PDB file of C-alpha atoms in Angstrom:
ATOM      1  CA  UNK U  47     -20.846  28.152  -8.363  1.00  0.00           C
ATOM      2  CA  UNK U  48     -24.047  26.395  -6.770  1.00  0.00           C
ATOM      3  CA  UNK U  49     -27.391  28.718  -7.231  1.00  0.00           C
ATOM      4  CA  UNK U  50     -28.582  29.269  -3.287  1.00  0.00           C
ATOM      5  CA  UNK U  51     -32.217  27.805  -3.263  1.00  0.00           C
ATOM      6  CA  UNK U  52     -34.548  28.365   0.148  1.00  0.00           C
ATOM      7  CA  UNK U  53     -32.633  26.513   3.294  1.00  0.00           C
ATOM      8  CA  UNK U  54     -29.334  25.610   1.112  1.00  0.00           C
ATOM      9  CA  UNK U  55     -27.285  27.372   3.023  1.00  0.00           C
ATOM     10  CA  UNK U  56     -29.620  26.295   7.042  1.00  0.00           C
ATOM     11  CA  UNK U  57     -28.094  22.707   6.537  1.00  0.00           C
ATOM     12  CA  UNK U  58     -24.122  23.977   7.199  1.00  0.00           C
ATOM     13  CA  UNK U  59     -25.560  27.395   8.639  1.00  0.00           C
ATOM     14  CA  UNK U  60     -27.256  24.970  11.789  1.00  0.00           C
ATOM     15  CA  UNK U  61     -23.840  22.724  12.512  1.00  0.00           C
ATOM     16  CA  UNK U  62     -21.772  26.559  12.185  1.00  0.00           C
ATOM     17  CA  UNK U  63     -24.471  27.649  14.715  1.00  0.00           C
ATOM     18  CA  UNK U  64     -24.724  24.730  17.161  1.00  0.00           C
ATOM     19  CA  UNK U  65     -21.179  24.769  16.838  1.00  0.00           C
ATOM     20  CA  UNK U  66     -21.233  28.754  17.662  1.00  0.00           C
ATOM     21  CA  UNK U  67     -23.308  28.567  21.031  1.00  0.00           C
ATOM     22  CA  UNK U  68     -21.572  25.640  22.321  1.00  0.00           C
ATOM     23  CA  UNK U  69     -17.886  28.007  21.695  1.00  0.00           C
ATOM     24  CA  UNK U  70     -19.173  30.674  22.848  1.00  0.00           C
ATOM     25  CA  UNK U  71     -20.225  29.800  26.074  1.00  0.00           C
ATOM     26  CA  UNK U  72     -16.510  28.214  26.233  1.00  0.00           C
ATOM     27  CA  UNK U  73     -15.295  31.185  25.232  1.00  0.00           C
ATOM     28  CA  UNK U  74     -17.429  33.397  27.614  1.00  0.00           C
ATOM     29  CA  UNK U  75     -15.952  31.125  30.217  1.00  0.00           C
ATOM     30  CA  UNK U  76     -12.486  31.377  28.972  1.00  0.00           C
ATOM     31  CA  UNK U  77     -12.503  35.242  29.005  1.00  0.00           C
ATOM     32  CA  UNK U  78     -13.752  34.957  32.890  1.00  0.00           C
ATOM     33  CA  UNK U  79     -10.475  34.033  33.152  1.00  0.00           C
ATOM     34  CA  UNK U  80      -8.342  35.307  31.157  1.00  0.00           C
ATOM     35  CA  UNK U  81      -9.587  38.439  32.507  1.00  0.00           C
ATOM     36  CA  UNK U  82      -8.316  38.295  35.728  1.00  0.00           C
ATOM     37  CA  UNK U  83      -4.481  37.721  34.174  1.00  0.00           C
ATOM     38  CA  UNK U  84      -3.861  40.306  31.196  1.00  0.00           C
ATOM     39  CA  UNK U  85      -1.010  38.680  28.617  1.00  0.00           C
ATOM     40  CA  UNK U  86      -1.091  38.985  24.700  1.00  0.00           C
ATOM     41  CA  UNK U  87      -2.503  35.173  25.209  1.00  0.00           C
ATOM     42  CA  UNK U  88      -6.009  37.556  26.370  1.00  0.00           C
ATOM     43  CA  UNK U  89      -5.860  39.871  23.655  1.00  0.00           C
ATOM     44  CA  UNK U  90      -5.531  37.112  20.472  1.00  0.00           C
ATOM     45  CA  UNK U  91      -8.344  34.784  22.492  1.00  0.00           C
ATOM     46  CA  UNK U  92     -10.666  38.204  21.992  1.00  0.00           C
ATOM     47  CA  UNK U  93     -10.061  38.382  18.409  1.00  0.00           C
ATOM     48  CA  UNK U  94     -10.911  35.434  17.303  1.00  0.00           C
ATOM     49  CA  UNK U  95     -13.789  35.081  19.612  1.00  0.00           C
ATOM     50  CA  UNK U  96     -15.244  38.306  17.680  1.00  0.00           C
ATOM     51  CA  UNK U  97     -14.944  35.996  14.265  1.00  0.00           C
ATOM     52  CA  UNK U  98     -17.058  33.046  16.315  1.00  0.00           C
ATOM     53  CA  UNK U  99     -19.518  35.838  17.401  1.00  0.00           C
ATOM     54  CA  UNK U 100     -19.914  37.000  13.685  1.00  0.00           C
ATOM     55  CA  UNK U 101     -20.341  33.671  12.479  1.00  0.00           C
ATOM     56  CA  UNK U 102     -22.956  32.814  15.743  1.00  0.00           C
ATOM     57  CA  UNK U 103     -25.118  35.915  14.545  1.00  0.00           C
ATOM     58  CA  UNK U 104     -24.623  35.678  10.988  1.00  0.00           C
ATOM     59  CA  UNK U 105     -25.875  31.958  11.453  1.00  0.00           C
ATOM     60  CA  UNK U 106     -29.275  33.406  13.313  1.00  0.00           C
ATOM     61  CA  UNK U 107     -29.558  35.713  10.388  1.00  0.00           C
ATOM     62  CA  UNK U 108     -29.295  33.245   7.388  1.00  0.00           C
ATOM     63  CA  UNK U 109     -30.926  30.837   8.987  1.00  0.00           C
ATOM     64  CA  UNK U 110     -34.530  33.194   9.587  1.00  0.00           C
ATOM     65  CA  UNK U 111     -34.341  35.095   6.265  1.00  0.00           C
ATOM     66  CA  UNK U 112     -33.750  31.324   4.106  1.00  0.00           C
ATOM     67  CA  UNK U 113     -37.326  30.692   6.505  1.00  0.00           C
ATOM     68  CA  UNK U 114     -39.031  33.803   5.532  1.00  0.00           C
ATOM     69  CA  UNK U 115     -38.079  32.959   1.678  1.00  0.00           C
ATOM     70  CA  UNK U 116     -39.013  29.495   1.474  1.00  0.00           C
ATOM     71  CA  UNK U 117     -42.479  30.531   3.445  1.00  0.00           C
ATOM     72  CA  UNK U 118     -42.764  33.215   0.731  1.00  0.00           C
ATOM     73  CA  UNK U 119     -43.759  34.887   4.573  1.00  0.00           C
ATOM     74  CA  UNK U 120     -42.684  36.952   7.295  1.00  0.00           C
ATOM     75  CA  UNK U 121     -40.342  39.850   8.438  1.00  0.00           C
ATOM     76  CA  UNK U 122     -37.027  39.135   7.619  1.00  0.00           C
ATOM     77  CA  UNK U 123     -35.593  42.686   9.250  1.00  0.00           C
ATOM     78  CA  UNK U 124     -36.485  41.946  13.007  1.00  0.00           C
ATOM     79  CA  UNK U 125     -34.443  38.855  13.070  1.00  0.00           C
ATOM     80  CA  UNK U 126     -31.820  40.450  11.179  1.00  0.00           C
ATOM     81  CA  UNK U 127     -31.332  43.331  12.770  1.00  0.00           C
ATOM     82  CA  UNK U 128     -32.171  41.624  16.911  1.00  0.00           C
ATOM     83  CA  UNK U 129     -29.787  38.634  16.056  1.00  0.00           C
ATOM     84  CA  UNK U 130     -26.520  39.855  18.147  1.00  0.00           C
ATOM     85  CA  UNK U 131     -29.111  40.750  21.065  1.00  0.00           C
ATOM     86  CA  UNK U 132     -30.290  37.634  20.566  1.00  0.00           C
ATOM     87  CA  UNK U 133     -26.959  35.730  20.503  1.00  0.00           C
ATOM     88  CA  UNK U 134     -25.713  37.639  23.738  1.00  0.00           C
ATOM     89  CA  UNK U 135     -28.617  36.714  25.386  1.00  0.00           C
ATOM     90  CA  UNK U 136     -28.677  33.212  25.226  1.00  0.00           C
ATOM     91  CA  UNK U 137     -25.277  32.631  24.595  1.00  0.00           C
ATOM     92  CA  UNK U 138     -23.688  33.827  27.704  1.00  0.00           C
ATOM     93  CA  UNK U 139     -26.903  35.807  29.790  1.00  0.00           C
ATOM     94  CA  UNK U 140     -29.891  33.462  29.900  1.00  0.00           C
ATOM     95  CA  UNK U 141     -29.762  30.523  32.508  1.00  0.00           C
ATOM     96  CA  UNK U 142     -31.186  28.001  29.793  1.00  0.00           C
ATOM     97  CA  UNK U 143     -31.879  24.014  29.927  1.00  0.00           C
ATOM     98  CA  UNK U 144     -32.818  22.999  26.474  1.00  0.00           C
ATOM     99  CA  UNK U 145     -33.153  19.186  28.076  1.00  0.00           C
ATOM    100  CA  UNK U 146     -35.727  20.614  30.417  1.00  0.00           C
ATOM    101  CA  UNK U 147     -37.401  23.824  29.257  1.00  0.00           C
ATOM    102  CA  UNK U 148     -39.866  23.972  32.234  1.00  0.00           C
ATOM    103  CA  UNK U 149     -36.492  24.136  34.520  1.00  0.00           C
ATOM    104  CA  UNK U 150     -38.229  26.370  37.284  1.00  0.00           C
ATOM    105  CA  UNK U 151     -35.353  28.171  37.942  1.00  0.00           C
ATOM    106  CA  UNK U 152     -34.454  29.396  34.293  1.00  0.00           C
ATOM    107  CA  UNK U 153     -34.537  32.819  32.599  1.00  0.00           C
ATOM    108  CA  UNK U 154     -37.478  33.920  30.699  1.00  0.00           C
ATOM    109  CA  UNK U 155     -37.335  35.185  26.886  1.00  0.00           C
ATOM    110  CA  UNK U 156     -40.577  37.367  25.971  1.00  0.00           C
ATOM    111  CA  UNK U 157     -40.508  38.248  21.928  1.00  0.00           C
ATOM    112  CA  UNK U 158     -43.374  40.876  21.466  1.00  0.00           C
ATOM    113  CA  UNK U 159     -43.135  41.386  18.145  1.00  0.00           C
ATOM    114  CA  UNK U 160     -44.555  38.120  16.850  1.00  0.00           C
ATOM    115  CA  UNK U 161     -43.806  39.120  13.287  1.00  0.00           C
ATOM    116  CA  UNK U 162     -40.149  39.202  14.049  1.00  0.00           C
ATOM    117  CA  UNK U 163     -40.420  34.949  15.713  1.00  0.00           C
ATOM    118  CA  UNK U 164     -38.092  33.362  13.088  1.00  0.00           C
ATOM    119  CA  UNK U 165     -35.498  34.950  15.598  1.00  0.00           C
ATOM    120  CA  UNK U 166     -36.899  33.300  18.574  1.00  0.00           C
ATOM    121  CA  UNK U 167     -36.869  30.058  16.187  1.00  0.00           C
ATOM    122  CA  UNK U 168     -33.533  30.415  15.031  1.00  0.00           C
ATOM    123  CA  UNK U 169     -31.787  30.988  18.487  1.00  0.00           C
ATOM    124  CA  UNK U 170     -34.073  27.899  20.105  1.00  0.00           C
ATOM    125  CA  UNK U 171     -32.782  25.642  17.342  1.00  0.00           C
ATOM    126  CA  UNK U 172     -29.089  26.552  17.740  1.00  0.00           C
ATOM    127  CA  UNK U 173     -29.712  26.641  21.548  1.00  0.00           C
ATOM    128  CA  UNK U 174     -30.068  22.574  21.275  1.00  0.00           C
ATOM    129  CA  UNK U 175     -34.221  22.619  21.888  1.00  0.00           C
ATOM    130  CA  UNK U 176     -36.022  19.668  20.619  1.00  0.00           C
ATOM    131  CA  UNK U 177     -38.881  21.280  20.265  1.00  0.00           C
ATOM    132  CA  UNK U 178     -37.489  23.360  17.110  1.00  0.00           C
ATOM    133  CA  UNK U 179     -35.717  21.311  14.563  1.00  0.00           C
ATOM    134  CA  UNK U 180     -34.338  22.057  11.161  1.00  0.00           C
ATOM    135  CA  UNK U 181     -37.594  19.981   9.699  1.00  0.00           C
ATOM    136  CA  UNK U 182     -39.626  22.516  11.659  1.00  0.00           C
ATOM    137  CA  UNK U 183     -38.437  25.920  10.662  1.00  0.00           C
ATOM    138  CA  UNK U 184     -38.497  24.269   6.884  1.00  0.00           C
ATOM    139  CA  UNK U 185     -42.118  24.339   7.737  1.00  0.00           C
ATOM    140  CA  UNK U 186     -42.541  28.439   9.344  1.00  0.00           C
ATOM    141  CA  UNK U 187     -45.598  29.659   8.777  1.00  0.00           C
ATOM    142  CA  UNK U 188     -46.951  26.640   7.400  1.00  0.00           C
ATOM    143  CA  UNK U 189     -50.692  25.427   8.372  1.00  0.00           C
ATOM    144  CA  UNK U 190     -50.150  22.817  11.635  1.00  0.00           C
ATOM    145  CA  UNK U 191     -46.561  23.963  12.143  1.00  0.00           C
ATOM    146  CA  UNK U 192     -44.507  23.834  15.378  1.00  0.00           C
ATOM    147  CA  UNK U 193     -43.317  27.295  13.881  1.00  0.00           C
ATOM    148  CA  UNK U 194     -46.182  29.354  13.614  1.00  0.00           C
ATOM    149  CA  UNK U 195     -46.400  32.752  12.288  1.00  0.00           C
ATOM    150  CA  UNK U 196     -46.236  34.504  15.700  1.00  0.00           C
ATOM    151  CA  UNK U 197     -45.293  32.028  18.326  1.00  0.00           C
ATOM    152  CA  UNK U 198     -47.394  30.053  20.774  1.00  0.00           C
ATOM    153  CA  UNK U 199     -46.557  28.763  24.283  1.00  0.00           C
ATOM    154  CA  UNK U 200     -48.664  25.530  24.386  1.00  0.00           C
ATOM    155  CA  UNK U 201     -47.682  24.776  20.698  1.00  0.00           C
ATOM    156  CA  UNK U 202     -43.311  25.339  20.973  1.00  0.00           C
ATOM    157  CA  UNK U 203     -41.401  24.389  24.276  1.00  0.00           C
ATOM    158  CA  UNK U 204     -39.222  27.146  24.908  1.00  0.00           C
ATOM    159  CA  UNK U 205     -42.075  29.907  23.852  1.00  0.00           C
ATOM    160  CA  UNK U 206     -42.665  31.032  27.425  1.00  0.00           C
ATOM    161  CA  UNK U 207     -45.827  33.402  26.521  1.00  0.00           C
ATOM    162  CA  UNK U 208     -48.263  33.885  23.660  1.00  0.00           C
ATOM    163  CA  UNK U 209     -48.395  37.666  22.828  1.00  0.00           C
ATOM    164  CA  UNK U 210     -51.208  38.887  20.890  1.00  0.00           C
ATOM    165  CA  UNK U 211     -51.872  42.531  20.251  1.00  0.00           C
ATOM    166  CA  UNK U 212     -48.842  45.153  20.291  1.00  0.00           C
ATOM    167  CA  UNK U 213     -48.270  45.613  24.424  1.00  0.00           C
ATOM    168  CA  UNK U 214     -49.159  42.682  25.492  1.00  0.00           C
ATOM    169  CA  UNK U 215     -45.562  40.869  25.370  1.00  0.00           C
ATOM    170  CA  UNK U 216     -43.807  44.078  27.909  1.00  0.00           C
ATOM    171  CA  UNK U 217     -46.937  43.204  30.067  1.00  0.00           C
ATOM    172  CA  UNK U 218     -46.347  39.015  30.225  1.00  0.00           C
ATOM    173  CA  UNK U 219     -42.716  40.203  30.567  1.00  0.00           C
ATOM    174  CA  UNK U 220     -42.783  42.618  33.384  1.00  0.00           C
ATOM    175  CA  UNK U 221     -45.171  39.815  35.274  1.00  0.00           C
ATOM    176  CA  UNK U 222     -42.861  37.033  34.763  1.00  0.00           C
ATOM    177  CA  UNK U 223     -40.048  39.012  36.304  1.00  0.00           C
ATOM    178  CA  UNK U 224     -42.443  40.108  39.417  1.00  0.00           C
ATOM    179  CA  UNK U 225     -42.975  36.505  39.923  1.00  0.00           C
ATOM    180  CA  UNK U 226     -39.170  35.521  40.009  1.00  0.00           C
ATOM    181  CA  UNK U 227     -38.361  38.234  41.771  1.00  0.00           C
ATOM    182  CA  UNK U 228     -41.158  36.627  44.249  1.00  0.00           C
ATOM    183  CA  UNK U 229     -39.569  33.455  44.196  1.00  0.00           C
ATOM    184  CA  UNK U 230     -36.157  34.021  44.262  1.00  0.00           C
ATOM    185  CA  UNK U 231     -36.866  35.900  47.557  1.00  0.00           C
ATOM    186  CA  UNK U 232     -38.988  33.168  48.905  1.00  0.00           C
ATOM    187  CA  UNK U 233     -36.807  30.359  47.630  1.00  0.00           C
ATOM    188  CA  UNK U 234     -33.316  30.919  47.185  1.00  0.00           C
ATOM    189  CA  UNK U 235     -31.926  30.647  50.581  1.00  0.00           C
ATOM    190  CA  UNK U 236     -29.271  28.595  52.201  1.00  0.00           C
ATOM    191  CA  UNK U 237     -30.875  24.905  52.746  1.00  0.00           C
ATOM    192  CA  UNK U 238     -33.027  24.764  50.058  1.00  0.00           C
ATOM    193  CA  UNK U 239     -32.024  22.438  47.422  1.00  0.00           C
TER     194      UNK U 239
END
């Protein structure tokens, strides 16, 4: 057997996960359907969509803690332990554009605990953003980095806020959501595109 050295296992762990998203939000949509019409077809379609789920979030989790290692850096037990809320989230919850992360109209992801951001990392990458590649998160925590230590808006597309001390990420978070609250009101009417 192969010894496992820092991002071995990222290289087939990133196609599983790219592959994961992109079935799960098929298989979200599938179970829309399925839903309304109960046959054993429904219940075998769940089962094996709970071994794609497992491999989705076991794909965020390998692919943050090989990070931490090879950065000899980090907190491996935030991503571990957040990756299925992660995966739910922006596998079938979050309106997401990875082609245009400024998209006005698209959800908002606030990660607080900056010491926890391979997470965020991991589920941009496997989301399809550009901004976070493979060479990138072989470079976390690394002096000039797109993947610093605790993430940065005007450094990352798809980092929608900079959080600093303890707090301050709930407080960006509950603004955001004040603000498209604001907007949704204002804007999302009939007639307007």
């Amino acid at each position: 057997s192969e010894t496992a050295t820092p991002m071995s296992c990222t290289s087939a762990g990133v196609a599983v996960g790219a592959a994961c998203f992109a079935a799960a939000a098929a298989t979200a949509s599938m179970q829309q359907g399925a839903r309304r019409r109960a046959s054993k077809v429904t219940g075998h379609a769940t089962a094996v969509a709970v071994d794609v789920d497992t491999d989705c979030i076991n794909a965020i989790r390998f692919l943050a803690v090989d990070a931490v290692n090879k950065a000899n850096s980090g907190h491996p037990g935030a991503p571990m332990g957040q990756a299925p809320i992660g995966y739910v989230l922006f596998a079938e919850e979050m309106k997401l554009n990875p082609a245009d992360p400024q998209w006005v109209d698209r959800d908002r992801f606030v990660l607080s605990s900056g010491h926890g951001c391979m997470l965020q990392y991991s589920l941009l990458h496997l989301a399809g953003y550009s901004s976070v590649s493979l060479d990138d998160i072989k470079q976390f925590r690394q002096w000039g980095s797109k993947t610093p230590g605790h993430p940065e808006n005007f450094e990352t597309e798809g980092i929608e806020v900079t959080t600093g001390p303890l707090g301050m990420g709930i407080s960006n978070a509950v603004g955001l959501a004040a603000a498209e609250a604001h907007q949704s009101a204002v804007y999302n009417k009939p007639g307007l595109p």
